[in-house]
Every structure is written in structure tokens, then in C-alpha cells.
Amino acid sequence: MAEAGGLLRGPEVWAYVLDGHERLRISLAELTEGKERESSRLPGWTRAHVLSHIEGICRAQTRQARYALKGELIEVYDGGRPARDAGIEAGAVRSAAELTAAVTATLAEAEAVWGSVGDADWDRPVRYRDGDLLGALYCWWRELEVHTADAKLETCSAAWPRELCLHLFDFLAPRVPAGLTLVESDGPVRHTFGAGGTGGGDDSAGRAPVVRGRLTDLASWLAGREPHHRLDGRLPDLGPWP
């Protein structure tokens, strides 16, 4: 695939999510007492904050699925963003053992619920972005992979699967200047962002900017994270997360 684009089928996304669950479980094995208080890759957040957020968003999107399968709609978070933020702070005071147990239990709950989604269920409506079950699962996949890397344990963005990187190119397009081209340095991907971007794509010489690097590093930069390897080219400012 030389360009980003195209939705995966629900079972395909779910297979990638299950792989992400397993990598998170492996990472949690190294969360010894005290490490939860160390800094994460997110400014102002410890590992405990990141893991508390992972637990919360996993539970929230699993709830979207549980209610959708009953033909019902429910808000992503009771109380909206303020309640979500308060829950992260409250959960971040827990010990490494408590966080590990909580996240592990939430992953098991997610697997029980999402594993029961059938082929005919993926277009069931949900409250998340007024979308469908497939969109909610895509959200959990993004949050799982990006924040597992943020926790700065065993797994980092270099472990992101290619399909996730290509999905991030599509999902994060609204924050990218139109005309920017990303080129995979060790693969076939060459992706130019179009009019859906933030604008301002030409550099001072009138040429559309080109950035080259490993696919995982390009996706990491798009997600607002520090790439593991240097990217070649002028990096434009990015807009907010869509």
C-alpha cells in the first residue's frame, strides 16, 4: 500500500487490538512499585496518569459497544470531559500493583464484550462522535497504541503496526498543512495531504514541504509524539488533535 486510506473490516481491527492488548500486558509486567510515579512521555503526567487514562477510555469504549449491542445509546463518559479528567487524577494515586490489576481487568472486560460483536453489528450506532461501532473500536485502537507508548514502559511507537500508522495518516489529516508530503524512507508509502488539512502548506521558497522518515516515526510525529529517529525535512506546525 503506497497511500494511506481505506477502512479495515471490524474483525481486522479487532485482531490488531488484541495484539495491542498483549503488548500492554507484557509492558505492565515491568511496572514495579515506584515506577508508576515516574514521568511518562506526556508533559505533566506520570505513568500512573497514562495508565489510569488507558483504563478509563477502554471502559468507556467498551461501554459504547455493550449498549450498542442492546440497541441503546449512552454517553462516552458520564459527566463528560470534566468527569473523565477527574477520574484520571483519582486513579493516578493508585500503586503499581493496583494499576496493573485495574488495567488488566478492563482489558479482559473489553475482550469479552468486543469479542461478541458479530459481522452484522459493526454499523450499529453509538454516541461516540455520533458514529458506529467500528468507529468506536478504531478509537480504542488509537488510544491503546498511542498511550501504551506514552507510558514509557517496554512498548514504544516503533512497535506500531503499519496499518495503524496508515490509519493515523488518515485520522490526523485535519491537523496537517495541506500540501505536505510524507515519504517512508524504507518503504513504499508516499502520502500528500490535500485540502482537508490546516492550510499553509507551501514553504518560503514556494515548494510544498516533504518530510522523510520511518513510517512509525512519521506517524509518531503526526500524533504529537517525539519520533525515535530523525525525520528529514522541515516539520510544519500541527493543528489540534481532531
PDB file of C-alpha atoms in Angstrom:
ATOM      1  CA  MET A   1       0.000   0.000   0.000  1.00  0.00           C
ATOM      2  CA  ALA A   2       1.651   3.220  -1.149  1.00  0.00           C
ATOM      3  CA  GLU A   3      -1.005   5.571   0.177  1.00  0.00           C
ATOM      4  CA  ALA A   4      -2.936   5.851   3.394  1.00  0.00           C
ATOM      5  CA  GLY A   5      -6.655   5.310   3.125  1.00  0.00           C
ATOM      6  CA  GLY A   6      -9.363   2.709   3.371  1.00  0.00           C
ATOM      7  CA  LEU A   7     -11.090   1.317   6.419  1.00  0.00           C
ATOM      8  CA  LEU A   8     -10.247  -2.126   7.674  1.00  0.00           C
ATOM      9  CA  ARG A   9     -13.057  -4.511   8.461  1.00  0.00           C
ATOM     10  CA  GLY A  10     -14.108  -4.828  12.083  1.00  0.00           C
ATOM     11  CA  PRO A  11     -12.526  -8.261  12.646  1.00  0.00           C
ATOM     12  CA  GLU A  12      -9.246  -6.982  11.169  1.00  0.00           C
ATOM     13  CA  VAL A  13      -9.153  -4.013  13.551  1.00  0.00           C
ATOM     14  CA  TRP A  14     -10.072  -6.297  16.446  1.00  0.00           C
ATOM     15  CA  ALA A  15      -7.144  -8.597  15.646  1.00  0.00           C
ATOM     16  CA  TYR A  16      -4.769  -5.627  15.844  1.00  0.00           C
ATOM     17  CA  VAL A  17      -6.391  -4.511  19.099  1.00  0.00           C
ATOM     18  CA  LEU A  18      -5.850  -7.951  20.622  1.00  0.00           C
ATOM     19  CA  ASP A  19      -2.171  -7.743  19.674  1.00  0.00           C
ATOM     20  CA  GLY A  20      -2.036  -4.345  21.371  1.00  0.00           C
ATOM     21  CA  HIS A  21      -3.665  -5.773  24.491  1.00  0.00           C
ATOM     22  CA  GLU A  22      -0.977  -8.433  24.689  1.00  0.00           C
ATOM     23  CA  ARG A  23       1.855  -5.907  24.293  1.00  0.00           C
ATOM     24  CA  LEU A  24       0.314  -3.761  27.028  1.00  0.00           C
ATOM     25  CA  ARG A  25       0.084  -6.757  29.343  1.00  0.00           C
ATOM     26  CA  ILE A  26       3.756  -7.531  28.681  1.00  0.00           C
ATOM     27  CA  SER A  27       4.659  -3.904  29.400  1.00  0.00           C
ATOM     28  CA  LEU A  28       2.734  -3.946  32.678  1.00  0.00           C
ATOM     29  CA  ALA A  29       4.901  -6.821  33.877  1.00  0.00           C
ATOM     30  CA  GLU A  30       7.772  -4.367  34.310  1.00  0.00           C
ATOM     31  CA  LEU A  31       5.730  -1.835  36.301  1.00  0.00           C
ATOM     32  CA  THR A  32       7.386  -2.458  39.660  1.00  0.00           C
ATOM     33  CA  GLU A  33       6.453  -0.358  42.685  1.00  0.00           C
ATOM     34  CA  GLY A  34       7.709   3.202  42.336  1.00  0.00           C
ATOM     35  CA  LYS A  35       7.829   3.201  38.547  1.00  0.00           C
ATOM     36  CA  GLU A  36       4.233   4.366  38.381  1.00  0.00           C
ATOM     37  CA  ARG A  37       5.366   7.726  39.847  1.00  0.00           C
ATOM     38  CA  GLU A  38       7.964   8.301  37.148  1.00  0.00           C
ATOM     39  CA  SER A  39       7.295  10.636  34.248  1.00  0.00           C
ATOM     40  CA  SER A  40       5.577   9.466  31.084  1.00  0.00           C
ATOM     41  CA  ARG A  41       6.071  10.835  27.580  1.00  0.00           C
ATOM     42  CA  LEU A  42       3.186  13.254  28.197  1.00  0.00           C
ATOM     43  CA  PRO A  43       4.141  16.541  29.896  1.00  0.00           C
ATOM     44  CA  GLY A  44       2.788  16.750  33.421  1.00  0.00           C
ATOM     45  CA  TRP A  45       1.605  13.145  33.520  1.00  0.00           C
ATOM     46  CA  THR A  46       3.189  10.251  35.353  1.00  0.00           C
ATOM     47  CA  ARG A  47       2.906   6.674  34.148  1.00  0.00           C
ATOM     48  CA  ALA A  48       0.059   6.322  36.635  1.00  0.00           C
ATOM     49  CA  HIS A  49      -1.867   9.099  34.877  1.00  0.00           C
ATOM     50  CA  VAL A  50      -1.388   7.431  31.495  1.00  0.00           C
ATOM     51  CA  LEU A  51      -2.432   4.007  32.758  1.00  0.00           C
ATOM     52  CA  SER A  52      -5.441   5.495  34.527  1.00  0.00           C
ATOM     53  CA  HIS A  53      -6.457   7.113  31.236  1.00  0.00           C
ATOM     54  CA  ILE A  54      -5.965   3.846  29.345  1.00  0.00           C
ATOM     55  CA  GLU A  55      -8.231   2.112  31.845  1.00  0.00           C
ATOM     56  CA  GLY A  56     -10.848   4.854  31.534  1.00  0.00           C
ATOM     57  CA  ILE A  57     -11.010   5.060  27.744  1.00  0.00           C
ATOM     58  CA  CYS A  58     -11.037   1.275  27.473  1.00  0.00           C
ATOM     59  CA  ARG A  59     -14.001   1.086  29.819  1.00  0.00           C
ATOM     60  CA  ALA A  60     -15.750   3.967  28.047  1.00  0.00           C
ATOM     61  CA  GLN A  61     -15.487   2.493  24.556  1.00  0.00           C
ATOM     62  CA  THR A  62     -16.358  -0.970  25.829  1.00  0.00           C
ATOM     63  CA  ARG A  63     -19.497   0.592  27.299  1.00  0.00           C
ATOM     64  CA  GLN A  64     -20.307   2.028  23.869  1.00  0.00           C
ATOM     65  CA  ALA A  65     -20.154  -1.498  22.476  1.00  0.00           C
ATOM     66  CA  ARG A  66     -22.132  -3.086  25.295  1.00  0.00           C
ATOM     67  CA  TYR A  67     -25.038  -0.671  24.887  1.00  0.00           C
ATOM     68  CA  ALA A  68     -24.901  -0.676  21.080  1.00  0.00           C
ATOM     69  CA  LEU A  69     -25.311  -4.450  21.083  1.00  0.00           C
ATOM     70  CA  LYS A  70     -28.522  -3.934  23.076  1.00  0.00           C
ATOM     71  CA  GLY A  71     -29.727  -1.331  20.597  1.00  0.00           C
ATOM     72  CA  GLU A  72     -29.185   1.518  23.066  1.00  0.00           C
ATOM     73  CA  LEU A  73     -27.081   4.690  23.097  1.00  0.00           C
ATOM     74  CA  ILE A  74     -25.069   6.020  26.040  1.00  0.00           C
ATOM     75  CA  GLU A  75     -22.632   8.883  26.510  1.00  0.00           C
ATOM     76  CA  VAL A  76     -18.934   8.049  26.310  1.00  0.00           C
ATOM     77  CA  TYR A  77     -18.333   9.423  29.825  1.00  0.00           C
ATOM     78  CA  ASP A  78     -20.968  10.171  32.445  1.00  0.00           C
ATOM     79  CA  GLY A  79     -20.328  13.817  33.232  1.00  0.00           C
ATOM     80  CA  GLY A  80     -18.362  14.461  30.044  1.00  0.00           C
ATOM     81  CA  ARG A  81     -14.750  15.657  29.860  1.00  0.00           C
ATOM     82  CA  PRO A  82     -14.640  17.065  33.428  1.00  0.00           C
ATOM     83  CA  ALA A  83     -15.619  13.679  34.843  1.00  0.00           C
ATOM     84  CA  ARG A  84     -13.070  11.959  32.609  1.00  0.00           C
ATOM     85  CA  ASP A  85     -10.287  14.262  33.820  1.00  0.00           C
ATOM     86  CA  ALA A  86     -11.304  13.850  37.463  1.00  0.00           C
ATOM     87  CA  GLY A  87     -11.287  10.086  37.045  1.00  0.00           C
ATOM     88  CA  ILE A  88      -7.755  10.144  35.655  1.00  0.00           C
ATOM     89  CA  GLU A  89      -6.495  12.177  38.603  1.00  0.00           C
ATOM     90  CA  ALA A  90      -8.274   9.974  41.136  1.00  0.00           C
ATOM     91  CA  GLY A  91      -6.990   6.805  39.513  1.00  0.00           C
ATOM     92  CA  ALA A  92      -3.405   8.068  39.300  1.00  0.00           C
ATOM     93  CA  VAL A  93      -2.898   7.833  43.074  1.00  0.00           C
ATOM     94  CA  ARG A  94      -3.012   4.026  42.962  1.00  0.00           C
ATOM     95  CA  SER A  95       0.002   1.795  43.403  1.00  0.00           C
ATOM     96  CA  ALA A  96       1.709  -0.078  40.579  1.00  0.00           C
ATOM     97  CA  ALA A  97       0.007  -3.310  41.636  1.00  0.00           C
ATOM     98  CA  GLU A  98      -3.414  -1.658  41.793  1.00  0.00           C
ATOM     99  CA  LEU A  99      -2.973  -0.029  38.389  1.00  0.00           C
ATOM    100  CA  THR A 100      -1.807  -3.278  36.831  1.00  0.00           C
ATOM    101  CA  ALA A 101      -4.791  -5.159  38.240  1.00  0.00           C
ATOM    102  CA  ALA A 102      -7.248  -2.470  37.124  1.00  0.00           C
ATOM    103  CA  VAL A 103      -5.932  -2.185  33.568  1.00  0.00           C
ATOM    104  CA  THR A 104      -5.707  -5.956  33.190  1.00  0.00           C
ATOM    105  CA  ALA A 105      -9.291  -6.390  34.371  1.00  0.00           C
ATOM    106  CA  THR A 106     -10.510  -3.713  31.964  1.00  0.00           C
ATOM    107  CA  LEU A 107      -8.749  -5.390  29.045  1.00  0.00           C
ATOM    108  CA  ALA A 108     -10.443  -8.668  29.942  1.00  0.00           C
ATOM    109  CA  GLU A 109     -13.807  -6.904  30.080  1.00  0.00           C
ATOM    110  CA  ALA A 110     -13.162  -5.349  26.664  1.00  0.00           C
ATOM    111  CA  GLU A 111     -12.279  -8.720  25.168  1.00  0.00           C
ATOM    112  CA  ALA A 112     -15.487 -10.261  26.485  1.00  0.00           C
ATOM    113  CA  VAL A 113     -17.693  -7.502  25.060  1.00  0.00           C
ATOM    114  CA  TRP A 114     -15.951  -6.695  21.787  1.00  0.00           C
ATOM    115  CA  GLY A 115     -15.379 -10.383  21.138  1.00  0.00           C
ATOM    116  CA  SER A 116     -19.151 -10.841  20.952  1.00  0.00           C
ATOM    117  CA  VAL A 117     -19.590  -8.285  18.142  1.00  0.00           C
ATOM    118  CA  GLY A 118     -20.792 -10.072  15.003  1.00  0.00           C
ATOM    119  CA  ASP A 119     -20.258  -9.237  11.359  1.00  0.00           C
ATOM    120  CA  ALA A 120     -23.655  -7.546  11.149  1.00  0.00           C
ATOM    121  CA  ASP A 121     -23.062  -5.363  14.220  1.00  0.00           C
ATOM    122  CA  TRP A 122     -20.260  -3.046  13.120  1.00  0.00           C
ATOM    123  CA  ASP A 123     -22.557  -0.334  11.771  1.00  0.00           C
ATOM    124  CA  ARG A 124     -24.664  -0.168  14.931  1.00  0.00           C
ATOM    125  CA  PRO A 125     -24.875   3.481  16.082  1.00  0.00           C
ATOM    126  CA  VAL A 126     -23.001   4.790  19.111  1.00  0.00           C
ATOM    127  CA  ARG A 127     -22.780   8.156  20.859  1.00  0.00           C
ATOM    128  CA  TYR A 128     -19.029   8.422  20.250  1.00  0.00           C
ATOM    129  CA  ARG A 129     -18.817  11.100  17.522  1.00  0.00           C
ATOM    130  CA  ASP A 130     -22.356  10.043  16.536  1.00  0.00           C
ATOM    131  CA  GLY A 131     -20.717   7.187  14.685  1.00  0.00           C
ATOM    132  CA  ASP A 132     -20.844   3.424  14.685  1.00  0.00           C
ATOM    133  CA  LEU A 133     -19.254   0.507  16.483  1.00  0.00           C
ATOM    134  CA  LEU A 134     -16.388   0.292  14.008  1.00  0.00           C
ATOM    135  CA  GLY A 135     -15.510   3.931  14.686  1.00  0.00           C
ATOM    136  CA  ALA A 136     -15.571   3.298  18.435  1.00  0.00           C
ATOM    137  CA  LEU A 137     -13.210   0.347  18.024  1.00  0.00           C
ATOM    138  CA  TYR A 138     -10.878   2.435  15.877  1.00  0.00           C
ATOM    139  CA  CYS A 139     -10.835   4.976  18.716  1.00  0.00           C
ATOM    140  CA  TRP A 140      -9.856   2.326  21.241  1.00  0.00           C
ATOM    141  CA  TRP A 141      -7.123   1.051  18.901  1.00  0.00           C
ATOM    142  CA  ARG A 142      -5.631   4.563  18.574  1.00  0.00           C
ATOM    143  CA  GLU A 143      -5.857   5.288  22.293  1.00  0.00           C
ATOM    144  CA  LEU A 144      -4.459   1.892  23.228  1.00  0.00           C
ATOM    145  CA  GLU A 145      -1.409   2.096  20.986  1.00  0.00           C
ATOM    146  CA  VAL A 146      -0.577   5.770  21.435  1.00  0.00           C
ATOM    147  CA  HIS A 147      -0.924   5.775  25.217  1.00  0.00           C
ATOM    148  CA  THR A 148       0.822   2.438  25.694  1.00  0.00           C
ATOM    149  CA  ALA A 149       3.803   4.131  24.046  1.00  0.00           C
ATOM    150  CA  ASP A 150       3.267   7.212  26.240  1.00  0.00           C
ATOM    151  CA  ALA A 151       3.605   5.079  29.373  1.00  0.00           C
ATOM    152  CA  LYS A 152       7.299   4.674  28.546  1.00  0.00           C
ATOM    153  CA  LEU A 153       7.495   1.038  29.562  1.00  0.00           C
ATOM    154  CA  GLU A 154       8.504  -1.844  27.272  1.00  0.00           C
ATOM    155  CA  THR A 155       6.432  -0.846  24.246  1.00  0.00           C
ATOM    156  CA  CYS A 156       7.111   2.274  22.172  1.00  0.00           C
ATOM    157  CA  SER A 157       5.779   3.699  18.918  1.00  0.00           C
ATOM    158  CA  ALA A 158       8.401   1.734  16.983  1.00  0.00           C
ATOM    159  CA  ALA A 159       6.163  -1.297  17.645  1.00  0.00           C
ATOM    160  CA  TRP A 160       3.133   0.254  15.970  1.00  0.00           C
ATOM    161  CA  PRO A 161       1.808  -1.925  13.129  1.00  0.00           C
ATOM    162  CA  ARG A 162       1.882  -0.472   9.620  1.00  0.00           C
ATOM    163  CA  GLU A 163      -1.901  -0.445   9.365  1.00  0.00           C
ATOM    164  CA  LEU A 164      -2.156   1.728  12.476  1.00  0.00           C
ATOM    165  CA  CYS A 165       0.375   4.190  11.045  1.00  0.00           C
ATOM    166  CA  LEU A 166      -1.572   4.416   7.789  1.00  0.00           C
ATOM    167  CA  HIS A 167      -4.809   4.888   9.724  1.00  0.00           C
ATOM    168  CA  LEU A 168      -3.203   7.729  11.712  1.00  0.00           C
ATOM    169  CA  PHE A 169      -2.270   9.413   8.426  1.00  0.00           C
ATOM    170  CA  ASP A 170      -5.981   9.481   7.574  1.00  0.00           C
ATOM    171  CA  PHE A 171      -7.396  10.272  11.005  1.00  0.00           C
ATOM    172  CA  LEU A 172      -4.902  13.037  11.768  1.00  0.00           C
ATOM    173  CA  ALA A 173      -5.095  14.669   8.335  1.00  0.00           C
ATOM    174  CA  PRO A 174      -7.145  17.637   9.674  1.00  0.00           C
ATOM    175  CA  ARG A 175      -4.170  18.786  11.770  1.00  0.00           C
ATOM    176  CA  VAL A 176      -1.680  18.710   8.872  1.00  0.00           C
ATOM    177  CA  PRO A 177      -0.912  21.622   6.479  1.00  0.00           C
ATOM    178  CA  ALA A 178      -2.391  20.988   3.047  1.00  0.00           C
ATOM    179  CA  GLY A 179       0.260  20.036   0.500  1.00  0.00           C
ATOM    180  CA  LEU A 180       2.622  18.354   2.962  1.00  0.00           C
ATOM    181  CA  THR A 181       4.043  15.079   1.637  1.00  0.00           C
ATOM    182  CA  LEU A 182       5.261  12.323   3.953  1.00  0.00           C
ATOM    183  CA  VAL A 183       7.638   9.779   2.427  1.00  0.00           C
ATOM    184  CA  GLU A 184       8.548   6.465   4.043  1.00  0.00           C
ATOM    185  CA  SER A 185      12.341   6.213   3.882  1.00  0.00           C
ATOM    186  CA  ASP A 186      12.441   2.415   3.958  1.00  0.00           C
ATOM    187  CA  GLY A 187       9.169   1.532   2.230  1.00  0.00           C
ATOM    188  CA  PRO A 188       6.643   2.422  -0.473  1.00  0.00           C
ATOM    189  CA  VAL A 189       4.456   4.991   1.290  1.00  0.00           C
ATOM    190  CA  ARG A 190       4.299   8.486  -0.203  1.00  0.00           C
ATOM    191  CA  HIS A 191       1.298  10.431   1.084  1.00  0.00           C
ATOM    192  CA  THR A 192       0.340  14.023   0.201  1.00  0.00           C
ATOM    193  CA  PHE A 193      -2.252  15.746   2.343  1.00  0.00           C
ATOM    194  CA  GLY A 194      -4.946  17.584   0.448  1.00  0.00           C
ATOM    195  CA  ALA A 195      -7.387  20.384   1.026  1.00  0.00           C
ATOM    196  CA  GLY A 196      -8.708  18.811   4.223  1.00  0.00           C
ATOM    197  CA  GLY A 197      -5.581  19.908   6.078  1.00  0.00           C
ATOM    198  CA  THR A 198      -4.951  23.076   8.051  1.00  0.00           C
ATOM    199  CA  GLY A 199      -3.620  25.086   5.110  1.00  0.00           C
ATOM    200  CA  GLY A 200      -0.341  26.931   4.746  1.00  0.00           C
ATOM    201  CA  GLY A 201       1.453  24.048   3.083  1.00  0.00           C
ATOM    202  CA  ASP A 202       3.975  25.990   0.958  1.00  0.00           C
ATOM    203  CA  ASP A 203       7.387  26.819   2.384  1.00  0.00           C
ATOM    204  CA  SER A 204       9.168  30.159   1.934  1.00  0.00           C
ATOM    205  CA  ALA A 205      10.503  29.082  -1.478  1.00  0.00           C
ATOM    206  CA  GLY A 206       7.024  28.241  -2.733  1.00  0.00           C
ATOM    207  CA  ARG A 207       7.577  24.485  -2.674  1.00  0.00           C
ATOM    208  CA  ALA A 208       5.274  22.114  -0.833  1.00  0.00           C
ATOM    209  CA  PRO A 209       7.214  20.601   2.097  1.00  0.00           C
ATOM    210  CA  VAL A 210       8.357  16.988   2.046  1.00  0.00           C
ATOM    211  CA  VAL A 211       9.262  15.063   5.209  1.00  0.00           C
ATOM    212  CA  ARG A 212      11.010  11.688   5.064  1.00  0.00           C
ATOM    213  CA  GLY A 213      11.489   9.057   7.732  1.00  0.00           C
ATOM    214  CA  ARG A 214      10.490   5.647   9.012  1.00  0.00           C
ATOM    215  CA  LEU A 215       6.757   5.057   8.879  1.00  0.00           C
ATOM    216  CA  THR A 216       6.419   4.696  12.650  1.00  0.00           C
ATOM    217  CA  ASP A 217       8.358   7.926  13.193  1.00  0.00           C
ATOM    218  CA  LEU A 218       6.201   9.834  10.717  1.00  0.00           C
ATOM    219  CA  ALA A 219       3.056   8.554  12.456  1.00  0.00           C
ATOM    220  CA  SER A 220       4.518   9.339  15.874  1.00  0.00           C
ATOM    221  CA  TRP A 221       5.200  12.932  14.826  1.00  0.00           C
ATOM    222  CA  LEU A 222       1.681  13.267  13.386  1.00  0.00           C
ATOM    223  CA  ALA A 223       0.322  12.108  16.748  1.00  0.00           C
ATOM    224  CA  GLY A 224       2.308  14.829  18.514  1.00  0.00           C
ATOM    225  CA  ARG A 225       4.914  12.466  19.917  1.00  0.00           C
ATOM    226  CA  GLU A 226       8.695  12.613  19.644  1.00  0.00           C
ATOM    227  CA  PRO A 227       9.935  10.327  16.844  1.00  0.00           C
ATOM    228  CA  HIS A 228      12.530   7.718  17.795  1.00  0.00           C
ATOM    229  CA  HIS A 229      14.655   8.547  14.757  1.00  0.00           C
ATOM    230  CA  ARG A 230      15.356  11.811  12.998  1.00  0.00           C
ATOM    231  CA  LEU A 231      12.945  12.977  10.325  1.00  0.00           C
ATOM    232  CA  ASP A 232      14.391  14.679   7.253  1.00  0.00           C
ATOM    233  CA  GLY A 233      12.697  17.868   6.121  1.00  0.00           C
ATOM    234  CA  ARG A 234      11.116  20.975   7.576  1.00  0.00           C
ATOM    235  CA  LEU A 235       8.476  19.988  10.125  1.00  0.00           C
ATOM    236  CA  PRO A 236       5.481  22.327   9.956  1.00  0.00           C
ATOM    237  CA  ASP A 237       3.320  23.212  12.915  1.00  0.00           C
ATOM    238  CA  LEU A 238       0.419  20.857  13.502  1.00  0.00           C
ATOM    239  CA  GLY A 239      -3.140  21.764  14.385  1.00  0.00           C
ATOM    240  CA  PRO A 240      -5.089  20.270  17.315  1.00  0.00           C
ATOM    241  CA  TRP A 241      -5.995  16.607  17.583  1.00  0.00           C
ATOM    242  CA  PRO A 242      -9.242  16.160  15.599  1.00  0.00           C
TER     243      PRO A 242
END
